[in-house]
Short mmCIF file of C-alpha atoms in Angstrom, two decimals:
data_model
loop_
_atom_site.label_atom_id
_atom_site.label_comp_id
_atom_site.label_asym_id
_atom_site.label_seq_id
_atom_site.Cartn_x
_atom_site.Cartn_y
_atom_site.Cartn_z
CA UNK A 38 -53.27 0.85 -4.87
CA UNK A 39 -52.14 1.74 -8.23
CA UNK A 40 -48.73 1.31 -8.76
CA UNK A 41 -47.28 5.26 -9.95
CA UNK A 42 -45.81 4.15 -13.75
CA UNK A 43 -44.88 6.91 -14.12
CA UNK A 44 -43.14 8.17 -11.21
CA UNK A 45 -40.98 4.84 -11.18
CA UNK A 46 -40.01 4.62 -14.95
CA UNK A 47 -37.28 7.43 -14.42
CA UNK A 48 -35.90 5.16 -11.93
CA UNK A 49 -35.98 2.02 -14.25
CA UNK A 50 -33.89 3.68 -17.08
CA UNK A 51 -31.31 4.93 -14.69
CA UNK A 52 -30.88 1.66 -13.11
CA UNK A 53 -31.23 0.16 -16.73
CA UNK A 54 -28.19 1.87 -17.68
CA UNK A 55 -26.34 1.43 -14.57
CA UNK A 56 -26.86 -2.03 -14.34
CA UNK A 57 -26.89 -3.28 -18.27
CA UNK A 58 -23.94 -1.22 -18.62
CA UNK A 59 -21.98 -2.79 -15.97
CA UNK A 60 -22.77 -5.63 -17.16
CA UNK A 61 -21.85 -5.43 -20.52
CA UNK A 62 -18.56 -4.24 -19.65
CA UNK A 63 -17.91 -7.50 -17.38
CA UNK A 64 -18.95 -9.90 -19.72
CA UNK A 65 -16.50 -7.93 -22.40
CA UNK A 66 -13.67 -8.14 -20.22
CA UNK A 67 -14.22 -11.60 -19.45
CA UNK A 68 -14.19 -12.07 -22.92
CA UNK A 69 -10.90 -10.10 -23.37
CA UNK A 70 -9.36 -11.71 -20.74
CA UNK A 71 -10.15 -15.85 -21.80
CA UNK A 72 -13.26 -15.55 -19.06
CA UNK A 73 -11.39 -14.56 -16.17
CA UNK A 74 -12.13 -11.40 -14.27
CA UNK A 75 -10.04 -8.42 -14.72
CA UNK A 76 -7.15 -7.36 -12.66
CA UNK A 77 -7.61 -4.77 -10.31
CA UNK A 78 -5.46 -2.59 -7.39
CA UNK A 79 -2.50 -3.11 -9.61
CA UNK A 80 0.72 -2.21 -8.74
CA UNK A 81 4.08 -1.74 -10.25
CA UNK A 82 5.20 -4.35 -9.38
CA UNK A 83 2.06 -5.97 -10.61
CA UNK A 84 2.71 -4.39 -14.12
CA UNK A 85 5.95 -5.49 -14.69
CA UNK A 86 5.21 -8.78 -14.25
CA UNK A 87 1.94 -8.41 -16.16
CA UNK A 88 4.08 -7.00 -18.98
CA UNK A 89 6.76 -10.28 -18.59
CA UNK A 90 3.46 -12.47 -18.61
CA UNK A 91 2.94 -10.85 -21.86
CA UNK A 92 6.32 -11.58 -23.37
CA UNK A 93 5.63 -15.23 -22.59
CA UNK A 94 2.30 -15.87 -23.55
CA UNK A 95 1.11 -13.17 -25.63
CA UNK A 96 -1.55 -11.69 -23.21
CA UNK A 97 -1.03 -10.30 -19.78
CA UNK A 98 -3.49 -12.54 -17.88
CA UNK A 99 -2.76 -15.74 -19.93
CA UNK A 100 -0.43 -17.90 -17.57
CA UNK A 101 2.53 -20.03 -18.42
CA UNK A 102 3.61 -23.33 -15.53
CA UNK A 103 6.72 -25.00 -17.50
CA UNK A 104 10.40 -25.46 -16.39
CA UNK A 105 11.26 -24.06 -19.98
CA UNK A 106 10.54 -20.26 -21.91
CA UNK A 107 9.72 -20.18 -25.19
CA UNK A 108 12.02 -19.68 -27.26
CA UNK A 109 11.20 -15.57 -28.48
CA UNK A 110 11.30 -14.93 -24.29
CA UNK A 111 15.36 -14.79 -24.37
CA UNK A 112 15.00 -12.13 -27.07
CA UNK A 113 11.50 -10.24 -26.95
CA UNK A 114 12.24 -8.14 -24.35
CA UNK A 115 13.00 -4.18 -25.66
CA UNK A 116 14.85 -1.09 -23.63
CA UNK A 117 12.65 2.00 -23.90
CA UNK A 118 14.43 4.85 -25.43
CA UNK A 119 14.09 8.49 -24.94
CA UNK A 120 15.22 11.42 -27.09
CA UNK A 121 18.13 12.72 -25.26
CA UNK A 122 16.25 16.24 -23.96
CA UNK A 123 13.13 18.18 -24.20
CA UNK A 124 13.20 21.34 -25.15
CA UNK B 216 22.13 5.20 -18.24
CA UNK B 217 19.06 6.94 -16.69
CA UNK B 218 18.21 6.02 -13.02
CA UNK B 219 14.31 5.89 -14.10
CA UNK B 220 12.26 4.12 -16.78
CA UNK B 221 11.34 5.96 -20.16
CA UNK B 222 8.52 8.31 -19.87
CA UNK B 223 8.01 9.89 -23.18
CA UNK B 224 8.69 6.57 -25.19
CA UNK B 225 10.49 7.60 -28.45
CA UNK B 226 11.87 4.10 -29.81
CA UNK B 227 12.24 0.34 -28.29
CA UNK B 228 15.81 -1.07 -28.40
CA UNK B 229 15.83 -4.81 -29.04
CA UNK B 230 19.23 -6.26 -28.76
CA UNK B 231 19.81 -8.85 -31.40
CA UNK B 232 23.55 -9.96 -30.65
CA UNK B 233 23.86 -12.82 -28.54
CA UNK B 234 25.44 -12.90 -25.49
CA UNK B 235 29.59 -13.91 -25.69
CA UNK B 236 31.08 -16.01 -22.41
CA UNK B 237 29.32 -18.01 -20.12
CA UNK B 238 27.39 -20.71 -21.72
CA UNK B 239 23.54 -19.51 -22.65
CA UNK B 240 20.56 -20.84 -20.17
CA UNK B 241 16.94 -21.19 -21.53
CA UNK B 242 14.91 -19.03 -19.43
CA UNK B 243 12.38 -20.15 -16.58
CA UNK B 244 8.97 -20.19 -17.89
CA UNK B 245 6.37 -19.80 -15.15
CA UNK B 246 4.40 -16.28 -15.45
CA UNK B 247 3.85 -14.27 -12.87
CA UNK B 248 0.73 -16.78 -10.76
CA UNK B 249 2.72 -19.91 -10.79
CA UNK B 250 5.51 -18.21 -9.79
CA UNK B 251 3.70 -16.21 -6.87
CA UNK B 252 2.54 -20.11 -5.68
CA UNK B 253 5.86 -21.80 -5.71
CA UNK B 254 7.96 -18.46 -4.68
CA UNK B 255 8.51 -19.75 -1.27
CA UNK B 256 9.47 -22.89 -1.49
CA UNK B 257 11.92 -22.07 -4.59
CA UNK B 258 13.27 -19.48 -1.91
CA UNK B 259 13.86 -22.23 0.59
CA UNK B 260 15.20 -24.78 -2.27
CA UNK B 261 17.52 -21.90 -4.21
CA UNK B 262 18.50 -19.77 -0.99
CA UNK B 263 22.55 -20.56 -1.52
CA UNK B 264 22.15 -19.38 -5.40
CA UNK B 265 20.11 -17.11 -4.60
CA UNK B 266 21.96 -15.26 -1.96
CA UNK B 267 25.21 -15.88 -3.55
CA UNK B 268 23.54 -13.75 -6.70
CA UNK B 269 22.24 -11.31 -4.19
CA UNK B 270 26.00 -10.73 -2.60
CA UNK B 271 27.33 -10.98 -6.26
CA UNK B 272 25.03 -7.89 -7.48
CA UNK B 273 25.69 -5.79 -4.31
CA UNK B 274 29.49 -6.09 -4.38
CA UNK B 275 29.41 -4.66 -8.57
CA UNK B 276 27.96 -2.25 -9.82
CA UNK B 277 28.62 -4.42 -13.52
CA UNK B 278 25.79 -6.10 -14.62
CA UNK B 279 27.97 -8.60 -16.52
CA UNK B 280 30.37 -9.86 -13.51
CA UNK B 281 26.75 -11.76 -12.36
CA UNK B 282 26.23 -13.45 -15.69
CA UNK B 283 27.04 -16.96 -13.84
CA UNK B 284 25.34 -16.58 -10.55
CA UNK B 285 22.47 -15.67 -12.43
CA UNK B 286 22.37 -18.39 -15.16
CA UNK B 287 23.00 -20.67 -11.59
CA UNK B 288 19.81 -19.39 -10.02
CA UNK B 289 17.67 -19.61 -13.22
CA UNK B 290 19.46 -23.41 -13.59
CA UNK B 291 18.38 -24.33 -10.07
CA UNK B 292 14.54 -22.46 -10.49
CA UNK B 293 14.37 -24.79 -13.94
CA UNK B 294 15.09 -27.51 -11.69
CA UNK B 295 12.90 -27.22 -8.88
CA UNK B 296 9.55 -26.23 -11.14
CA UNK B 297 10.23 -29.35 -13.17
CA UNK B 298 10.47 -31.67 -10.13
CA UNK B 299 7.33 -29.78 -9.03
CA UNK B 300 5.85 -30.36 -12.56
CA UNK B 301 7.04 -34.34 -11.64
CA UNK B 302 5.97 -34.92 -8.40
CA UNK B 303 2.82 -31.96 -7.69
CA UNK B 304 1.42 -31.08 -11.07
CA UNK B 305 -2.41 -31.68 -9.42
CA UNK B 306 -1.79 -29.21 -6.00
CA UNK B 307 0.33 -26.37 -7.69
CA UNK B 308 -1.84 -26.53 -10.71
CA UNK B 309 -5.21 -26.08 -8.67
CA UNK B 310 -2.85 -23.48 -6.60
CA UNK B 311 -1.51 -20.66 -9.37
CA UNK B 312 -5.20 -21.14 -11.26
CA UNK B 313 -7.05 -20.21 -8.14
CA UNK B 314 -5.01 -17.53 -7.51
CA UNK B 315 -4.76 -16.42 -11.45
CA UNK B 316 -8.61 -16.32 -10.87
CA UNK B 317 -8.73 -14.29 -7.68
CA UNK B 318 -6.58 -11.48 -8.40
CA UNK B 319 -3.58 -12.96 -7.28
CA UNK B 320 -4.41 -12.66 -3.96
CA UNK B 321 -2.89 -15.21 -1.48
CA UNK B 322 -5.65 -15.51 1.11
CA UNK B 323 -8.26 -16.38 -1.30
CA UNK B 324 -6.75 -19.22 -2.14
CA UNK B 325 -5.82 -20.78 1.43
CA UNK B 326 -7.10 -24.10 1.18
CA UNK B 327 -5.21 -24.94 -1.86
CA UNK B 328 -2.42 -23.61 -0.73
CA UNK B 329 -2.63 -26.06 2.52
CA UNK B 330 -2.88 -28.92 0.30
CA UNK B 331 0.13 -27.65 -2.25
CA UNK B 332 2.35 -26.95 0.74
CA UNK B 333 1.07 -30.29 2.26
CA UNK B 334 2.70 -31.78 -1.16
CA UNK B 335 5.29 -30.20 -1.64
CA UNK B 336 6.29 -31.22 2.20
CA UNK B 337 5.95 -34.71 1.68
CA UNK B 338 8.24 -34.78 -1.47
CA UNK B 339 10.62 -31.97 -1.08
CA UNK B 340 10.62 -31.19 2.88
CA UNK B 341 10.49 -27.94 2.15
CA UNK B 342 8.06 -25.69 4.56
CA UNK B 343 6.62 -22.53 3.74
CA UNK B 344 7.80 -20.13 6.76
CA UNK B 345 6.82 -16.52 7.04
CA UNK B 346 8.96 -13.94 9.18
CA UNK B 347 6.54 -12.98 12.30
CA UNK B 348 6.94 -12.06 15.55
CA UNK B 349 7.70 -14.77 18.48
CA UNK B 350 4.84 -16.63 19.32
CA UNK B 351 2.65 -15.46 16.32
CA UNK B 352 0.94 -18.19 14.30
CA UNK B 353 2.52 -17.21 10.26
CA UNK B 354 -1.30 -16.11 8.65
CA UNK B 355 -1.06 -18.94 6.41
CA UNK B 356 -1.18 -21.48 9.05
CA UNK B 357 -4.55 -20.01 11.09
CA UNK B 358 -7.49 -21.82 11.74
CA UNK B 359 -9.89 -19.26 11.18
CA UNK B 360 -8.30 -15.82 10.15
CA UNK B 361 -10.29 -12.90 10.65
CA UNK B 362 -8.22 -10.47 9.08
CA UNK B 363 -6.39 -11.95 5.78
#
């Protein structure tokens, strides 16, 4: 039985995309992220953190395991400021 | 002061004087994985300066009257991650990069955690205990967890 070409070849560029695409965008986030995965179901608490990780090391998912900061930790962190009122 | 975080972020303020007083203490640097591995034992190892900073906080509302309770906990953390550094570098190491790898997520990583806390035991005699109800095995200690 023939196979139907032409029937299937809608299906193959949808899952073309859908796959290849997903893929593409793991292997560029392993590559943002020094070839672990990304983080996911993050939480605030989770992002505060992830933003102290980033004082420390310079990128939120790059870890740190010493007794001592570096030295820019004591001063690198920042209060956000808001204009006074909205109008 | 506001009782929320900025939401329409106008400027950062970076303050560049240092602190006057108490004598300065270099801060604890473990990120947020190796400190997620070793948070219960530096619980157990810490609790007086950690409680005493707790009770410190809750009785003013200054944030300056805790200056030295707070440089004691962060002395006493310093302390206990370089002993760990000394005496379980291999265990906490395998630990915090299995869970920096699996999303931080505690139950991925049990068997490395048995053999951390299995360390950390034999050096420090420090367990890890988990508040649960009498009678209930803690979840890190099950043989074969179904859930978690």
């Amino acid at each position: 039985m023939p196979i139907p070409t032409e029937a299937f070849a809608s299906f193959a560029i949808v899952g073309i995309i859908g796959f290849g695409g997903r893929y593409i965008l793991n292997a560029f986030q392993h590559f943002e992220n020094d070839g672990k995965s990304r983080r996911w179901n993050v939480d605030k608490w989770d992002r505060q953190m992830m933003e102290r990780d980033a004082r420390m090391t310079g990128n939120v998912n790059r870890q740190l395991a010493q007794p001592r900061a570096p030295r820019q930790f004591s001063t690198n962190s920042a209060l956000e400021l808001e204009k006074a009122s909205f109008l | 002061m506001a009782g929320r975080e900025a939401i329409y972020v106008d400027a950062l303020w970076v303050e560049k004087a240092p602190l006057e007083g108490e004598p300065a203490v270099a801060e604890l640097g473990c990120t947020s994985a190796p400190l997620l591995s070793a948070s219960f034992h530096l619980s157990q190892k810490c609790k007086a300066y950690n409680e005493d900073f707790l009770l410190c906080k809750k009785a003013n509302g200054d944030p300056e009257a805790c200056l030295k309770e707070g440089r004691r906990v962060t002395r006493c953390a310093a302390d206990f991650i370089a002993a760990l550094r000394k005496n379980c570098e291999k265990q906490w190491d395998a630990h915090w990069q299995c869970l920096d790898a699996k999303n931080q997520t505690l139950h991925k990583c049990r068997p490395e955690e048995k053999a951390f806390n299995e360390c950390v035991f034999d050096k420090f005699g420090l367990t890890k205990t988990l508040p649960t109800n009498p009678g209930e095995t803690p979840v890190h200690l099950k043989e074969k967890p179904y859930y978690s």
